Amino acid sequence: MLSRGLLSPATARLAGPADPRIRFPRFREQNLAQNLGLVAALEQIAAERGATAAQLAIAWVLTRGSDIIPLIGTKRRDRLAEALGALELTFTADELAAIETAVPASAVAGDRYDEHGMAILDSEPSAAGT
């Protein structure tokens, strides 16, 4: 759920039928509404911390273990500076639980990629269990 501008209020909504993200299941109409609801929950927690949803998400990924590294992709320096702000965030056990309760992985609607793309991944099984 972290990618392709979903966590950025300015770019989360599709720009129209020509938006290339429409090919990703998480951005299809029926899924996007649910996923934006999850983003809203994340934004509320982030606001309480004085952070952005993207910073909160990146900082959460950093808690997943020393062998897990969030990959940040951006074309803009201000977005990179925002992402690096995640390094300043730390969480208590209760805060981590609140994030995971507000945005459970099982609530994310749609696979990362279409059926063909999911078939070639080895790191994330599709909802169909492949």
Short mmCIF file of C-alpha atoms in Angstrom, two decimals:
data_model
loop_
_atom_site.label_atom_id
_atom_site.label_comp_id
_atom_site.label_asym_id
_atom_site.label_seq_id
_atom_site.Cartn_x
_atom_site.Cartn_y
_atom_site.Cartn_z
CA MET A 1 0.00 0.00 0.00
CA LEU A 2 2.99 2.27 0.27
CA SER A 3 3.64 2.85 -3.36
CA ARG A 4 2.55 4.85 -6.32
CA GLY A 5 1.42 7.92 -4.42
CA LEU A 6 -1.32 6.23 -2.40
CA LEU A 7 -0.09 7.81 0.85
CA SER A 8 0.19 11.29 -0.59
CA PRO A 9 -3.06 13.26 -0.40
CA ALA A 10 -2.13 15.25 -3.50
CA THR A 11 -1.64 12.20 -5.71
CA ALA A 12 -3.65 9.37 -4.13
CA ARG A 13 -6.70 9.79 -6.35
CA LEU A 14 -6.47 8.68 -9.94
CA ALA A 15 -6.02 11.44 -12.50
CA GLY A 16 -8.53 9.79 -14.83
CA PRO A 17 -8.76 6.81 -17.16
CA ALA A 18 -5.32 7.55 -18.60
CA ASP A 19 -3.63 7.29 -15.17
CA PRO A 20 -1.19 4.35 -15.52
CA ARG A 21 -1.92 3.20 -11.96
CA ILE A 22 -5.34 1.97 -13.04
CA ARG A 23 -3.67 -1.27 -14.14
CA PHE A 24 -2.78 -2.07 -10.52
CA PRO A 25 -5.60 -3.80 -8.65
CA ARG A 26 -5.17 -1.66 -5.52
CA PHE A 27 -6.06 1.44 -7.57
CA ARG A 28 -9.15 0.01 -9.25
CA GLU A 29 -12.35 1.78 -8.26
CA GLN A 30 -13.76 -0.90 -5.96
CA ASN A 31 -10.42 -1.27 -4.14
CA LEU A 32 -9.26 2.34 -4.12
CA ALA A 33 -12.12 3.54 -1.93
CA GLN A 34 -11.34 0.96 0.76
CA ASN A 35 -7.59 1.61 0.56
CA LEU A 36 -8.10 5.35 0.88
CA GLY A 37 -10.11 4.64 4.03
CA LEU A 38 -7.07 2.84 5.43
CA VAL A 39 -4.90 5.79 4.43
CA ALA A 40 -7.27 8.11 6.32
CA ALA A 41 -6.83 5.99 9.45
CA LEU A 42 -3.05 6.12 9.02
CA GLU A 43 -3.17 9.90 8.46
CA GLN A 44 -5.04 10.35 11.75
CA ILE A 45 -2.37 8.45 13.68
CA ALA A 46 0.38 10.32 11.82
CA ALA A 47 -1.19 13.69 12.62
CA GLU A 48 -1.16 12.82 16.33
CA ARG A 49 2.60 12.29 15.98
CA GLY A 50 3.19 15.43 13.90
CA ALA A 51 4.17 13.28 10.92
CA THR A 52 2.82 12.42 7.49
CA ALA A 53 1.22 9.08 6.65
CA ALA A 54 4.20 8.28 4.43
CA GLN A 55 6.65 8.97 7.27
CA LEU A 56 4.61 6.81 9.62
CA ALA A 57 4.51 3.96 7.11
CA ILE A 58 8.24 4.13 6.43
CA ALA A 59 9.03 4.23 10.14
CA TRP A 60 6.73 1.23 10.68
CA VAL A 61 8.60 -0.74 8.01
CA LEU A 62 11.83 0.07 9.84
CA THR A 63 10.44 -1.77 12.89
CA ARG A 64 9.97 -5.02 10.96
CA GLY A 65 13.52 -6.22 11.52
CA SER A 66 17.12 -5.46 10.68
CA ASP A 67 16.79 -7.50 7.48
CA ILE A 68 13.89 -5.37 6.19
CA ILE A 69 14.70 -2.15 4.36
CA PRO A 70 12.10 0.29 3.05
CA LEU A 71 12.85 1.24 -0.54
CA ILE A 72 11.97 4.86 -1.16
CA GLY A 73 11.39 6.00 -4.70
CA THR A 74 10.77 9.60 -5.63
CA LYS A 75 11.54 12.13 -8.30
CA ARG A 76 11.39 15.13 -5.98
CA ARG A 77 13.81 16.32 -3.33
CA ASP A 78 11.05 17.51 -1.02
CA ARG A 79 9.56 14.00 -1.02
CA LEU A 80 12.98 12.54 -0.21
CA ALA A 81 13.34 14.99 2.68
CA GLU A 82 9.89 13.99 3.90
CA ALA A 83 10.78 10.28 3.69
CA LEU A 84 14.01 10.81 5.62
CA GLY A 85 11.95 12.39 8.40
CA ALA A 86 10.74 8.85 9.15
CA LEU A 87 14.14 8.13 10.66
CA GLU A 88 13.22 10.43 13.56
CA LEU A 89 10.12 8.44 14.51
CA THR A 90 10.13 5.70 17.12
CA PHE A 91 7.16 3.75 18.43
CA THR A 92 6.07 2.25 21.68
CA ALA A 93 4.49 -1.21 21.62
CA ASP A 94 1.07 0.43 22.04
CA GLU A 95 1.67 2.77 19.09
CA LEU A 96 2.72 -0.14 16.87
CA ALA A 97 -0.39 -2.03 17.91
CA ALA A 98 -2.55 1.01 17.10
CA ILE A 99 -1.04 1.26 13.61
CA GLU A 100 -1.50 -2.44 12.94
CA THR A 101 -5.08 -2.33 14.23
CA ALA A 102 -5.94 0.73 12.12
CA VAL A 103 -4.38 -0.68 8.96
CA PRO A 104 -4.31 -4.49 9.12
CA ALA A 105 -2.66 -6.13 6.12
CA SER A 106 -5.78 -8.23 5.61
CA ALA A 107 -7.86 -5.07 5.03
CA VAL A 108 -5.86 -3.86 2.01
CA ALA A 109 -8.07 -4.34 -1.05
CA GLY A 110 -6.55 -5.76 -4.22
CA ASP A 111 -3.26 -7.43 -5.01
CA ARG A 112 -0.09 -5.44 -5.68
CA TYR A 113 -0.09 -6.42 -9.34
CA ASP A 114 -2.41 -8.07 -11.82
CA GLU A 115 -2.57 -11.88 -12.00
CA HIS A 116 0.46 -12.18 -14.29
CA GLY A 117 2.57 -9.85 -12.16
CA MET A 118 1.65 -11.70 -8.97
CA ALA A 119 2.56 -15.03 -10.56
CA ILE A 120 6.16 -13.95 -11.08
CA LEU A 121 6.64 -12.62 -7.56
CA ASP A 122 8.10 -14.85 -4.93
CA SER A 123 7.81 -12.44 -2.02
CA GLU A 124 4.06 -11.85 -1.71
CA PRO A 125 1.40 -14.47 -2.33
CA SER A 126 -1.80 -13.38 -4.04
CA ALA A 127 -5.17 -13.51 -2.35
CA ALA A 128 -5.84 -16.73 -4.29
CA GLY A 129 -2.91 -18.35 -2.50
CA THR A 130 -0.56 -18.66 -5.45
#
